[in-house]
Short mmCIF file of C-alpha atoms and ligand atoms in Angstrom, two decimals:
data_model
loop_
_atom_site.label_atom_id
_atom_site.label_comp_id
_atom_site.label_asym_id
_atom_site.label_seq_id
_atom_site.Cartn_x
_atom_site.Cartn_y
_atom_site.Cartn_z
CA MET A 1496 -0.15 2.49 0.92
CA CYS A 1497 -3.85 1.76 0.16
CA GLY A 1498 -5.36 -0.62 -1.82
CA ILE A 1499 -7.60 -0.03 -5.35
CA ILE A 1500 -9.58 -1.89 -7.39
CA GLY A 1501 -11.96 -1.55 -10.77
CA ILE A 1502 -13.78 -3.80 -12.49
CA VAL A 1503 -15.22 -3.20 -16.59
CA GLY A 1504 -18.00 -5.52 -17.66
CA SER A 1505 -19.19 -7.21 -14.49
CA LYS A 1506 -22.77 -8.92 -13.96
CA ASP A 1507 -22.55 -8.91 -9.90
CA LEU A 1508 -20.59 -5.73 -9.54
CA ALA A 1509 -21.54 -5.31 -5.95
CA LYS A 1510 -20.44 -8.37 -4.64
CA GLU A 1511 -17.66 -8.79 -6.80
CA MET A 1512 -16.46 -5.21 -5.76
CA TYR A 1513 -16.56 -6.01 -2.49
CA ARG A 1514 -15.02 -9.34 -2.51
CA GLY A 1515 -12.16 -7.77 -3.98
CA LEU A 1516 -11.54 -4.88 -1.63
CA LEU A 1517 -11.80 -7.96 1.00
CA HIS A 1518 -8.77 -9.24 -0.91
CA LEU A 1519 -7.02 -5.96 -0.51
CA GLN A 1520 -8.17 -5.15 3.36
CA HIS A 1521 -4.59 -5.79 4.62
CA ARG A 1522 -3.55 -2.77 2.43
CA GLY A 1523 -5.76 -0.22 4.22
CA GLN A 1524 -8.08 -0.41 6.96
CA ASP A 1525 -9.47 3.09 7.90
CA ALA A 1526 -11.81 3.39 5.09
CA ALA A 1527 -13.44 1.48 2.27
CA GLY A 1528 -15.41 3.21 -0.36
CA ILE A 1529 -16.28 2.09 -4.11
CA LEU A 1530 -18.18 3.94 -6.77
CA SER A 1531 -20.07 2.58 -9.72
CA TYR A 1532 -21.76 3.66 -13.17
CA ASP A 1533 -25.64 2.42 -13.77
CA LYS A 1534 -27.23 3.98 -16.44
CA HIS A 1535 -30.51 2.11 -15.39
CA HIS A 1536 -29.97 3.45 -11.61
CA PRO A 1537 -33.60 4.57 -10.90
CA GLU A 1538 -32.67 7.07 -8.29
CA HIS A 1539 -29.34 8.31 -9.49
CA VAL A 1540 -29.85 10.59 -12.78
CA SER A 1541 -26.15 10.63 -13.57
CA GLY A 1542 -26.28 6.84 -13.25
CA VAL A 1543 -22.70 7.35 -10.92
CA ASN A 1544 -23.34 5.99 -7.06
CA ARG A 1545 -20.86 6.14 -4.30
CA ILE A 1546 -20.37 4.74 -0.66
CA LYS A 1547 -17.95 5.09 1.73
CA GLN A 1548 -17.47 4.30 5.35
CA LEU A 1549 -14.58 4.52 7.87
CA GLY A 1550 -12.90 1.47 9.12
CA LEU A 1551 -12.98 -1.79 7.50
CA VAL A 1552 -14.59 -2.96 4.28
CA LYS A 1553 -16.91 -4.96 5.78
CA ASN A 1554 -18.70 -1.47 6.80
CA LEU A 1555 -19.90 -1.36 3.18
CA LEU A 1556 -22.69 -3.77 3.25
CA PRO A 1557 -25.14 -2.10 4.45
CA GLU A 1558 -25.22 0.59 1.41
CA LEU A 1559 -23.79 -2.12 -1.06
CA SER A 1560 -27.19 -2.60 -2.72
CA GLU A 1561 -26.43 1.22 -4.03
CA ILE A 1562 -23.50 0.04 -6.46
CA GLY A 1563 -24.76 -1.56 -9.76
CA GLY A 1564 -24.18 -1.58 -13.35
CA GLU A 1565 -21.07 -3.08 -14.89
CA ILE A 1566 -18.30 -0.70 -14.02
CA GLY A 1567 -16.68 0.23 -10.56
CA ILE A 1568 -13.50 1.49 -8.70
CA GLY A 1569 -12.94 1.04 -5.15
CA GLN A 1570 -10.64 2.08 -2.50
CA VAL A 1571 -9.49 0.71 1.36
CA ARG A 1572 -7.54 3.25 2.50
CA TYR A 1573 -4.33 3.88 5.04
CA PRO A 1574 -3.98 7.59 5.16
CA THR A 1575 -0.47 9.27 4.64
CA ILE A 1576 -1.55 12.50 4.21
CA GLY A 1577 -5.55 14.23 4.95
CA GLU A 1578 -7.01 14.06 8.20
CA GLY A 1579 -8.40 10.47 8.36
CA LYS A 1580 -12.09 12.14 7.79
CA LEU A 1581 -14.49 10.47 5.19
CA GLN A 1582 -14.74 13.02 3.24
CA ASP A 1583 -11.20 11.88 2.28
CA ALA A 1584 -12.32 8.54 1.74
CA GLN A 1585 -12.10 7.53 -2.25
CA PRO A 1586 -13.21 7.10 -4.43
CA LEU A 1587 -13.42 10.86 -5.39
CA TYR A 1588 -15.47 12.16 -8.27
CA ILE A 1589 -15.79 15.44 -10.19
CA THR A 1590 -18.47 16.94 -12.84
CA SER A 1591 -15.92 17.95 -15.49
CA PRO A 1592 -17.42 19.07 -19.09
CA ASN A 1593 -16.32 15.91 -21.02
CA GLY A 1594 -18.64 13.89 -17.98
CA ILE A 1595 -17.79 12.70 -14.80
CA LEU A 1596 -14.52 11.65 -13.57
CA GLY A 1597 -13.94 9.43 -10.86
CA ILE A 1598 -10.74 8.23 -9.38
CA ALA A 1599 -9.50 6.23 -6.53
CA HIS A 1600 -5.22 6.00 -5.83
CA ASN A 1601 -2.49 4.31 -3.67
CA GLY A 1602 0.51 6.40 -3.32
CA ASN A 1603 1.85 9.89 -1.79
CA LEU A 1604 2.39 13.08 -3.84
CA VAL A 1605 5.39 14.20 -2.39
CA ASN A 1606 5.18 17.79 -4.35
CA TYR A 1607 1.14 18.00 -2.53
CA LEU A 1608 1.10 21.26 -1.17
CA SER A 1609 2.82 23.07 -3.65
CA LEU A 1610 0.32 21.85 -6.41
CA ARG A 1611 -2.50 22.55 -3.90
CA LYS A 1612 -1.42 26.00 -4.03
CA GLU A 1613 -0.92 26.16 -7.39
CA LEU A 1614 -4.58 24.97 -8.04
CA GLU A 1615 -6.01 27.37 -5.91
CA ARG A 1616 -3.83 29.96 -7.82
CA GLU A 1617 -5.55 28.77 -11.28
CA GLY A 1618 -9.37 28.96 -9.03
CA THR A 1619 -9.81 25.21 -8.30
CA GLU A 1620 -10.18 25.16 -4.15
CA ALA A 1621 -9.29 21.95 -2.89
CA GLN A 1622 -12.73 20.59 -1.01
CA THR A 1623 -10.74 17.53 0.54
CA SER A 1624 -7.02 17.21 2.67
CA SER A 1625 -6.79 14.31 0.11
CA ASP A 1626 -3.62 14.07 -2.43
CA VAL A 1627 -6.06 12.51 -5.22
CA GLU A 1628 -8.02 15.15 -5.44
CA ILE A 1629 -5.07 17.09 -6.77
CA ILE A 1630 -4.77 14.32 -9.36
CA LEU A 1631 -8.35 14.59 -10.06
CA ASN A 1632 -8.53 19.06 -10.67
CA ILE A 1633 -5.17 18.48 -12.97
CA MET A 1634 -6.98 16.10 -14.97
CA ALA A 1635 -10.39 17.35 -14.94
CA LYS A 1636 -8.81 20.91 -16.15
CA LYS A 1637 -7.19 19.18 -19.29
CA TYR A 1638 -10.00 17.41 -19.79
CA SER A 1639 -11.98 19.62 -22.26
CA GLU A 1640 -9.09 21.05 -24.30
CA HIS A 1641 -10.08 18.57 -27.47
CA ASN A 1642 -13.24 17.42 -29.30
CA CYS A 1643 -11.54 13.87 -29.17
CA LEU A 1644 -11.70 12.13 -25.77
CA LEU A 1645 -9.18 9.94 -26.29
CA ASP A 1646 -7.14 13.22 -26.96
CA ASN A 1647 -8.15 14.60 -23.51
CA ILE A 1648 -7.39 11.76 -21.44
CA VAL A 1649 -3.96 11.27 -22.93
CA ASP A 1650 -3.10 15.01 -22.11
CA SER A 1651 -4.42 14.93 -18.64
CA ILE A 1652 -2.35 11.96 -17.87
CA GLN A 1653 0.74 13.70 -19.66
CA GLU A 1654 -0.12 17.04 -17.80
CA VAL A 1655 -0.37 14.99 -14.04
CA TYR A 1656 3.18 13.03 -15.27
CA GLN A 1657 4.23 16.53 -16.12
CA ARG A 1658 3.32 18.11 -12.51
CA VAL A 1659 2.81 15.65 -10.52
CA ASN A 1660 6.38 14.35 -8.03
CA GLY A 1661 5.71 11.28 -6.31
CA ALA A 1662 4.08 7.66 -6.12
CA TYR A 1663 0.78 7.08 -7.62
CA SER A 1664 -1.19 4.32 -9.24
CA VAL A 1665 -4.41 5.19 -10.18
CA LEU A 1666 -8.06 4.07 -11.31
CA CYS A 1667 -10.71 6.40 -13.01
CA PHE A 1668 -14.09 6.49 -14.13
CA ASN A 1669 -14.97 8.26 -17.04
CA LYS A 1670 -18.85 8.37 -17.79
CA LYS A 1671 -18.26 9.83 -21.32
CA LEU A 1672 -15.82 6.66 -21.68
CA GLY A 1673 -18.02 4.74 -20.08
CA GLY A 1674 -15.18 3.15 -19.24
CA LEU A 1675 -11.75 3.06 -16.88
CA ILE A 1676 -8.33 4.56 -17.35
CA ALA A 1677 -5.42 3.12 -15.59
CA PHE A 1678 -1.96 4.38 -14.97
CA ARG A 1679 1.09 4.11 -12.84
CA ASP A 1680 3.73 7.00 -12.14
CA PRO A 1681 6.50 6.89 -14.39
CA LYS A 1682 8.30 5.19 -11.77
CA GLY A 1683 5.47 2.21 -10.92
CA ILE A 1684 6.70 2.98 -7.40
CA LYS A 1685 3.48 1.18 -5.97
CA PRO A 1686 1.95 -1.60 -7.56
CA LEU A 1687 -0.93 -2.43 -10.38
CA LEU A 1688 -1.70 -5.04 -12.35
CA TRP A 1689 -4.73 -6.12 -15.04
CA GLY A 1690 -6.23 -8.88 -15.96
CA LYS A 1691 -9.02 -10.29 -18.48
CA ARG A 1692 -11.97 -12.55 -18.38
CA THR A 1693 -14.45 -14.29 -20.42
CA ILE A 1694 -17.80 -15.55 -19.31
CA ASP A 1695 -20.57 -15.95 -21.61
CA GLU A 1696 -18.57 -14.86 -24.29
CA LYS A 1697 -18.34 -11.37 -22.67
CA VAL A 1698 -15.11 -9.83 -21.80
CA SER A 1699 -14.28 -7.82 -19.11
CA TYR A 1700 -11.33 -6.31 -16.89
CA GLY A 1701 -10.01 -6.00 -13.67
CA PHE A 1702 -7.63 -3.92 -12.38
CA ALA A 1703 -6.37 -4.15 -8.58
CA SER A 1704 -3.09 -3.32 -6.20
CA GLU A 1705 -2.54 -7.12 -5.83
CA ASP A 1706 -3.15 -10.07 -8.52
CA GLU A 1707 -4.84 -12.33 -5.67
CA ALA A 1708 -7.92 -9.31 -5.72
CA LEU A 1709 -8.07 -9.86 -9.84
CA TYR A 1710 -7.54 -14.23 -9.58
CA ALA A 1711 -10.13 -14.65 -6.66
CA LEU A 1712 -12.72 -12.79 -9.21
CA LYS A 1713 -12.01 -15.23 -11.77
CA PHE A 1714 -9.62 -12.99 -14.15
CA ARG A 1715 -6.69 -14.43 -15.91
CA ASP A 1716 -3.47 -13.51 -18.01
CA VAL A 1717 -2.83 -11.05 -14.80
CA GLN A 1718 -0.01 -9.09 -15.20
CA PRO A 1719 1.59 -5.62 -13.97
CA LEU A 1720 0.61 -2.24 -15.77
CA GLU A 1721 3.82 -0.96 -17.20
CA PRO A 1722 4.82 2.24 -15.45
CA GLY A 1723 4.36 5.05 -17.82
CA VAL A 1724 1.82 3.36 -19.71
CA ILE A 1725 -2.41 4.49 -19.67
CA ALA A 1726 -4.64 1.58 -19.76
CA ILE A 1727 -8.32 2.18 -21.44
CA VAL A 1728 -10.93 -0.12 -22.04
CA ASP A 1729 -14.04 1.68 -23.63
CA ASN A 1730 -17.70 1.39 -24.22
CA HIS A 1731 -17.33 -1.93 -26.36
CA ARG A 1732 -14.81 -3.45 -23.74
CA GLU A 1733 -11.68 -3.16 -25.60
CA LEU A 1734 -8.61 -2.42 -24.09
CA HIS A 1735 -5.95 0.00 -25.25
CA PHE A 1736 -2.51 1.33 -24.05
CA ARG A 1737 -0.59 4.13 -24.90
CA LYS A 1738 2.61 4.50 -23.59
CA LEU A 1739 4.02 7.96 -22.46
CA ARG A 1740 6.81 8.02 -20.36
CA GLN A 1741 9.45 5.64 -20.16
CA GLU A 1742 12.00 6.17 -17.03
CA VAL A 1743 14.16 4.13 -14.89
CA HIS A 1744 11.76 2.25 -12.46
CA ALA A 1745 11.50 2.36 -8.58
CA HIS A 1746 9.44 -0.61 -7.05
CA CYS A 1747 8.91 -0.19 -3.71
CA ALA A 1748 10.82 -2.72 -1.78
CA PHE A 1749 9.05 -2.62 1.26
CA GLU A 1750 6.25 -4.15 -0.74
CA TRP A 1751 7.84 -7.57 -0.90
CA VAL A 1752 8.97 -7.25 3.29
CA TYR A 1753 5.74 -6.37 4.41
CA PHE A 1754 2.98 -4.79 2.39
CA ALA A 1755 1.75 -7.44 0.23
CA GLY A 1756 0.09 -10.54 1.23
CA THR A 1757 2.30 -13.44 0.71
CA GLU A 1758 0.36 -15.16 -1.92
CA ALA A 1759 1.10 -11.98 -4.25
CA ARG A 1760 2.85 -11.86 -7.15
CA LEU A 1761 4.82 -8.24 -7.62
CA GLU A 1762 6.47 -7.23 -11.23
CA ASN A 1763 6.38 -11.12 -11.75
CA VAL A 1764 8.27 -11.47 -8.52
CA GLY A 1765 6.55 -13.52 -5.92
CA VAL A 1766 6.74 -12.11 -2.19
CA TYR A 1767 6.37 -15.50 -0.71
CA GLY A 1768 10.17 -16.73 -2.95
CA ALA A 1769 11.20 -13.17 -1.56
CA ARG A 1770 10.34 -13.71 1.91
CA LYS A 1771 11.81 -16.80 2.05
CA ARG A 1772 15.31 -15.79 0.29
CA LEU A 1773 15.36 -12.92 3.14
CA GLY A 1774 15.00 -15.31 5.55
CA GLU A 1775 18.14 -17.46 4.12
CA ALA A 1776 20.13 -14.61 3.68
CA LEU A 1777 19.94 -14.05 7.57
CA GLY A 1778 20.50 -17.87 8.51
CA TYR A 1779 23.70 -17.43 6.62
CA GLN A 1780 24.45 -14.26 8.34
CA LEU A 1781 23.80 -15.62 11.75
CA ARG A 1782 25.27 -18.96 10.49
CA ASP A 1783 28.58 -16.87 9.88
CA ARG A 1784 28.35 -15.08 13.07
CA ASN A 1785 28.14 -18.39 15.32
CA ILE A 1786 24.31 -17.28 16.56
CA ASN A 1787 22.65 -20.45 18.40
CA ALA A 1788 19.64 -20.71 19.73
CA ASP A 1789 16.50 -23.11 21.26
CA ALA A 1790 13.59 -21.65 18.79
CA ILE A 1791 13.50 -19.57 15.98
CA VAL A 1792 9.71 -17.38 16.44
CA PRO A 1793 8.06 -15.20 14.21
CA VAL A 1794 6.28 -12.04 14.69
CA PRO A 1795 3.23 -13.15 13.18
CA ASP A 1796 2.17 -12.87 10.60
CA THR A 1797 4.41 -10.94 7.60
CA ALA A 1798 7.95 -12.93 9.20
CA ARG A 1799 7.00 -16.29 9.15
CA THR A 1800 8.46 -17.10 5.63
CA ALA A 1801 11.48 -15.59 6.34
CA ALA A 1802 11.34 -17.59 9.82
CA GLN A 1803 10.80 -20.92 8.49
CA SER A 1804 13.62 -20.40 5.84
CA LEU A 1805 16.15 -19.01 8.49
CA ALA A 1806 15.24 -21.69 10.64
CA GLN A 1807 15.93 -24.49 8.05
CA VAL A 1808 19.52 -22.72 7.23
CA LEU A 1809 20.46 -22.78 10.99
CA GLY A 1810 19.15 -26.01 11.55
CA ILE A 1811 17.34 -25.13 14.76
CA PRO A 1812 13.05 -25.44 15.28
CA PHE A 1813 11.02 -23.29 14.08
CA GLU A 1814 8.21 -22.50 17.11
CA GLU A 1815 4.75 -19.97 16.46
CA GLY A 1816 6.03 -18.64 20.22
CA LEU A 1817 3.84 -15.65 19.77
CA ILE A 1818 0.48 -15.90 18.88
CA LYS A 1819 -1.88 -13.13 16.78
CA ASN A 1820 -5.10 -12.45 18.42
CA ARG A 1821 -6.87 -12.13 15.31
CA TYR A 1822 -9.64 -9.60 16.27
CA ILE A 1823 -6.70 -6.68 16.33
CA GLY A 1824 -5.93 -5.03 13.11
CA ARG A 1825 -2.50 -4.49 11.76
CA THR A 1826 -0.54 -2.15 14.00
CA PHE A 1827 1.56 -0.79 11.78
CA ILE A 1828 -0.89 1.19 9.64
CA MET A 1829 -2.98 1.89 12.61
CA PRO A 1830 -2.71 5.97 11.88
CA ASN A 1831 -0.70 7.13 15.02
CA GLN A 1832 1.99 5.97 17.11
CA ARG A 1833 -0.01 5.83 20.37
CA ASP A 1834 -2.70 3.34 19.11
CA ARG A 1835 0.29 1.26 17.60
CA GLU A 1836 1.95 1.03 20.84
CA THR A 1837 -1.57 -0.31 22.41
CA ALA A 1838 -2.18 -2.37 20.10
CA VAL A 1839 0.74 -4.35 20.11
CA GLY A 1840 0.38 -5.68 24.01
CA ILE A 1841 -3.32 -6.93 22.67
CA LYS A 1842 -2.34 -8.25 19.62
CA LEU A 1843 0.62 -10.72 20.67
CA LYS A 1844 -0.09 -13.52 23.22
CA PRO A 1845 3.16 -15.38 24.17
CA VAL A 1846 3.58 -18.94 24.44
CA ARG A 1847 5.23 -19.92 27.37
CA GLU A 1848 5.49 -23.35 26.62
CA VAL A 1849 7.72 -22.13 23.68
CA LEU A 1850 9.88 -19.39 25.66
CA GLU A 1851 10.69 -20.35 28.98
CA GLY A 1852 14.04 -20.72 30.16
CA LYS A 1853 14.96 -20.76 25.94
CA ASP A 1854 17.66 -19.07 24.11
CA ILE A 1855 14.80 -17.08 21.36
CA ILE A 1856 15.83 -15.67 18.00
CA ILE A 1857 12.75 -13.44 17.01
CA VAL A 1858 12.21 -12.75 13.61
CA ASP A 1859 10.55 -9.58 12.12
CA ASP A 1860 10.19 -7.95 8.95
CA SER A 1861 11.45 -4.60 9.65
CA ILE A 1862 12.06 -2.47 12.88
CA VAL A 1863 10.53 1.23 12.06
CA ARG A 1864 10.13 3.36 15.35
CA GLY A 1865 11.86 0.49 17.70
CA THR A 1866 9.10 0.67 20.26
CA THR A 1867 6.77 -1.94 18.49
CA SER A 1868 9.78 -4.28 18.83
CA ARG A 1869 10.79 -3.24 22.24
CA LYS A 1870 7.37 -3.94 23.06
CA ILE A 1871 7.54 -7.78 21.60
CA ILE A 1872 11.23 -8.54 23.32
CA ARG A 1873 9.75 -7.49 26.85
CA LEU A 1874 6.65 -9.87 26.00
CA VAL A 1875 8.85 -12.72 25.33
CA LYS A 1876 11.52 -11.94 28.40
CA GLU A 1877 8.85 -12.02 30.88
CA ALA A 1878 6.83 -15.15 29.44
CA GLY A 1879 10.54 -16.35 30.72
CA ALA A 1880 12.84 -16.77 27.98
CA LYS A 1881 16.79 -16.40 28.70
CA LYS A 1882 18.30 -14.53 25.93
CA VAL A 1883 16.33 -12.92 23.08
CA TYR A 1884 17.96 -11.89 19.76
CA PHE A 1885 16.19 -10.35 17.26
CA ALA A 1886 16.83 -10.34 13.39
CA SER A 1887 14.84 -8.07 10.53
CA THR A 1888 14.34 -9.26 7.32
CA TYR A 1889 14.93 -5.38 6.19
CA PRO A 1890 18.16 -3.25 6.43
CA PRO A 1891 17.82 -0.78 8.64
CA ILE A 1892 15.22 1.89 8.29
CA ALA A 1893 16.76 5.00 8.99
CA HIS A 1894 15.32 7.46 6.25
CA PRO A 1895 11.85 9.08 5.78
CA CYS A 1896 9.40 7.58 3.17
CA TYR A 1897 7.55 10.00 1.24
CA TYR A 1898 5.46 7.74 -1.50
CA GLY A 1899 2.88 6.44 0.94
CA ILE A 1900 3.71 4.76 3.87
CA ASP A 1901 3.47 6.54 7.43
CA PHE A 1902 6.73 7.22 8.27
CA GLN A 1903 7.55 10.84 6.75
CA MET A 1904 10.13 12.38 9.32
CA GLY A 1905 13.32 10.88 10.49
CA LYS A 1906 13.16 11.60 13.35
CA GLU A 1907 10.42 9.20 14.26
CA LEU A 1908 12.87 5.98 13.07
CA ILE A 1909 14.78 4.64 15.05
CA ALA A 1910 17.58 3.65 13.17
CA ASN A 1911 18.10 6.87 11.52
CA GLY A 1912 21.30 8.27 13.30
CA LYS A 1913 21.90 5.55 15.54
CA SER A 1914 24.52 2.20 15.13
CA VAL A 1915 22.78 -1.13 15.02
CA GLU A 1916 24.44 -1.49 18.65
CA LYS A 1917 22.63 1.39 19.93
CA VAL A 1918 19.47 0.47 18.45
CA ARG A 1919 20.21 -2.95 19.94
CA ALA A 1920 20.45 -1.31 23.28
CA THR A 1921 17.34 0.76 22.88
CA ILE A 1922 14.82 -2.11 21.85
CA GLU A 1923 16.54 -4.27 24.72
CA ALA A 1924 17.90 -7.51 22.45
CA ASP A 1925 20.84 -9.99 22.99
CA GLY A 1926 21.49 -9.44 19.61
CA LEU A 1927 20.37 -7.60 16.62
CA PHE A 1928 20.77 -8.86 12.85
CA PHE A 1929 19.42 -6.87 9.80
CA ASN A 1930 19.67 -7.97 6.06
CA THR A 1931 21.97 -5.79 3.96
CA SER A 1932 20.39 -4.00 1.13
CA SER A 1933 22.90 -5.60 -1.46
CA ASP A 1934 20.77 -8.78 0.23
CA LEU A 1935 17.41 -7.21 -0.25
CA LYS A 1936 17.63 -6.71 -3.87
CA LYS A 1937 19.09 -10.43 -4.21
CA ALA A 1938 16.34 -11.47 -2.64
CA ILE A 1939 13.52 -9.60 -4.89
CA GLY A 1940 16.01 -10.34 -7.64
CA LEU A 1941 15.25 -6.89 -9.45
CA ASP A 1942 17.40 -4.38 -10.04
CA ASP A 1943 15.07 -1.20 -10.11
CA LEU A 1944 13.49 -0.78 -7.13
CA CYS A 1945 13.00 2.12 -4.43
CA MET A 1946 14.84 1.24 -1.22
CA ALA A 1947 15.25 4.76 -0.38
CA CYS A 1948 13.95 4.31 3.27
CA ALA A 1949 17.35 1.80 3.95
CA THR A 1950 19.94 3.55 1.62
CA GLY A 1951 18.30 7.35 1.40
CA GLU A 1952 18.74 6.98 -2.19
CA TYR A 1953 15.46 8.74 -3.87
CA PRO A 1954 13.99 8.04 -6.72
CA ALA A 1955 13.00 11.59 -7.24
CA ASP A 1956 13.42 15.16 -5.74
CA ILE A 1957 12.19 15.09 -2.44
CA SER A 1958 13.20 18.97 -1.63
CA GLU A 1959 9.32 19.16 -0.90
CA ALA A 1960 8.91 16.45 0.85
CA LYS A 1961 9.48 17.43 4.62
CA ARG A 1962 7.10 19.85 4.83
CA LEU A 1963 4.99 17.11 3.71
CA GLY A 1964 6.12 15.12 6.82
CA GLU A 1965 6.00 18.61 9.23
CA LEU A 1966 1.52 18.55 7.93
CA ARG A 1967 1.60 14.70 8.57
CA GLU A 1968 2.55 15.45 12.01
CA ILE A 1969 0.10 18.11 12.70
CA LEU A 1970 -2.75 15.76 11.40
CA ASN A 1971 -1.55 13.10 13.78
CA GLU A 1972 -1.76 15.27 16.55
CA ARG A 1973 -5.05 16.31 15.82
CA THR A 1974 -6.69 12.87 15.32
CA ARG A 1975 -4.56 11.90 18.34
CA GLY A 1976 -6.82 9.95 20.85
CA SER A 1977 -9.55 10.31 18.19
CA GLN A 1978 -8.59 6.71 16.70
CA LEU A 1979 -10.49 3.19 18.40
CA ILE A 1980 -8.04 0.28 18.28
S1 SF4 B 3007 11.23 4.53 0.93
FE1 SF4 B 3007 10.66 2.64 1.59
S2 SF4 B 3007 8.90 2.47 1.88
FE2 SF4 B 3007 8.99 4.61 0.67
S3 SF4 B 3007 8.43 3.64 -1.61
FE3 SF4 B 3007 11.00 3.49 -1.31
S4 SF4 B 3007 11.24 1.19 -0.56
FE4 SF4 B 3007 9.26 1.77 -0.32
#
């Protein structure tokens, strides 16, 4: 999971890209970057400039004055492949016979390793260990076959659709086009939205992983880009769509549960409402099982909405029994397990007056590896709680995700091959409850979802994916110990 943003037609590009990326910061904290095109830039003959830094978006501030012109793409990175080095941070760019091509993406390529080898055989060596470079190289190869630029763009994306298996929402800049190209994989696994604004009669377009980043920059009529459709904004600031593929969609259900901001609206379904309905579904389940407690406590912040609606259904007080240390990052998206575990203990502080002598129902968005949940339960018990039940809005995650989230190995998942009772005992809860996959589907209200990590039913071929998970594990080993929390 990463966050991407692209703007065409900005009068204040550096500030707008920076603000847009800040709105997407929760989607990746490993690195941030911006690529811009400014044909009048005094120091850059090509007009293309790029800044990128490891860590948070704010680390871009010292170089932000380098960003100029009216067109930019940017990314916040959460690495699922690649070594997490600065060279893998996006945007990347390449010089093709049809002008500079820049790229930023959100997702993960399932057939990354075989495509990398294929491209090597075709004479293109990868310069980074980032999977978006594969898409960039496939596009660049096709980019000069016709005299017509539009035909080249369409052909290059058709080629991506034919060769690349996985999740990819992509923003491309092309210097010759003088504009932006946006597309999603035909299943639309990862989100991408677009919006339009008119300031002083000048039209501009924005694209982003979440709508709030666009609304904050005054874009309006924000809507999802249809999967399999290319959006092209040309140098006259006109937007064109071309439909290339029609497939059954498989939007990542985990976006509504964990990744996206509570204020976001993806595929026209609000995240807040979905989380509220997930809490209600858990509430009905607990009510049917006669579970009682003194307080409902959310694991801040993603589970708060669900915990409130669960509390309403059960008629039990909602209490803030765990306080988040605002200065510690999101633990799940830290690139390795040791950092995640250390961070939990620093990140959450128990409120003793809420917990002491009480029976508590803790609500969390999901249980992935289980180590975080166990740490939280211990923390709450050490603060004096008598009984601690645990309720997860997402069903048991028993299968790896190969589409851009850092659980690519089945063996690292606590629910992989284990019964709910076994998971309960491992995390040391007095009771454990999950929503079912049909609760999840009902709460989001869409039929065309990917819920593969819960059901094991993947939307496409995953035969190559296991090798990718192993590669990730090797790279995690290499980086272990070198990351700060
Ligand atoms: S496997 Fe799970 S996390 Fe991965 S895309 Fe599907 S729903 Fe999302």
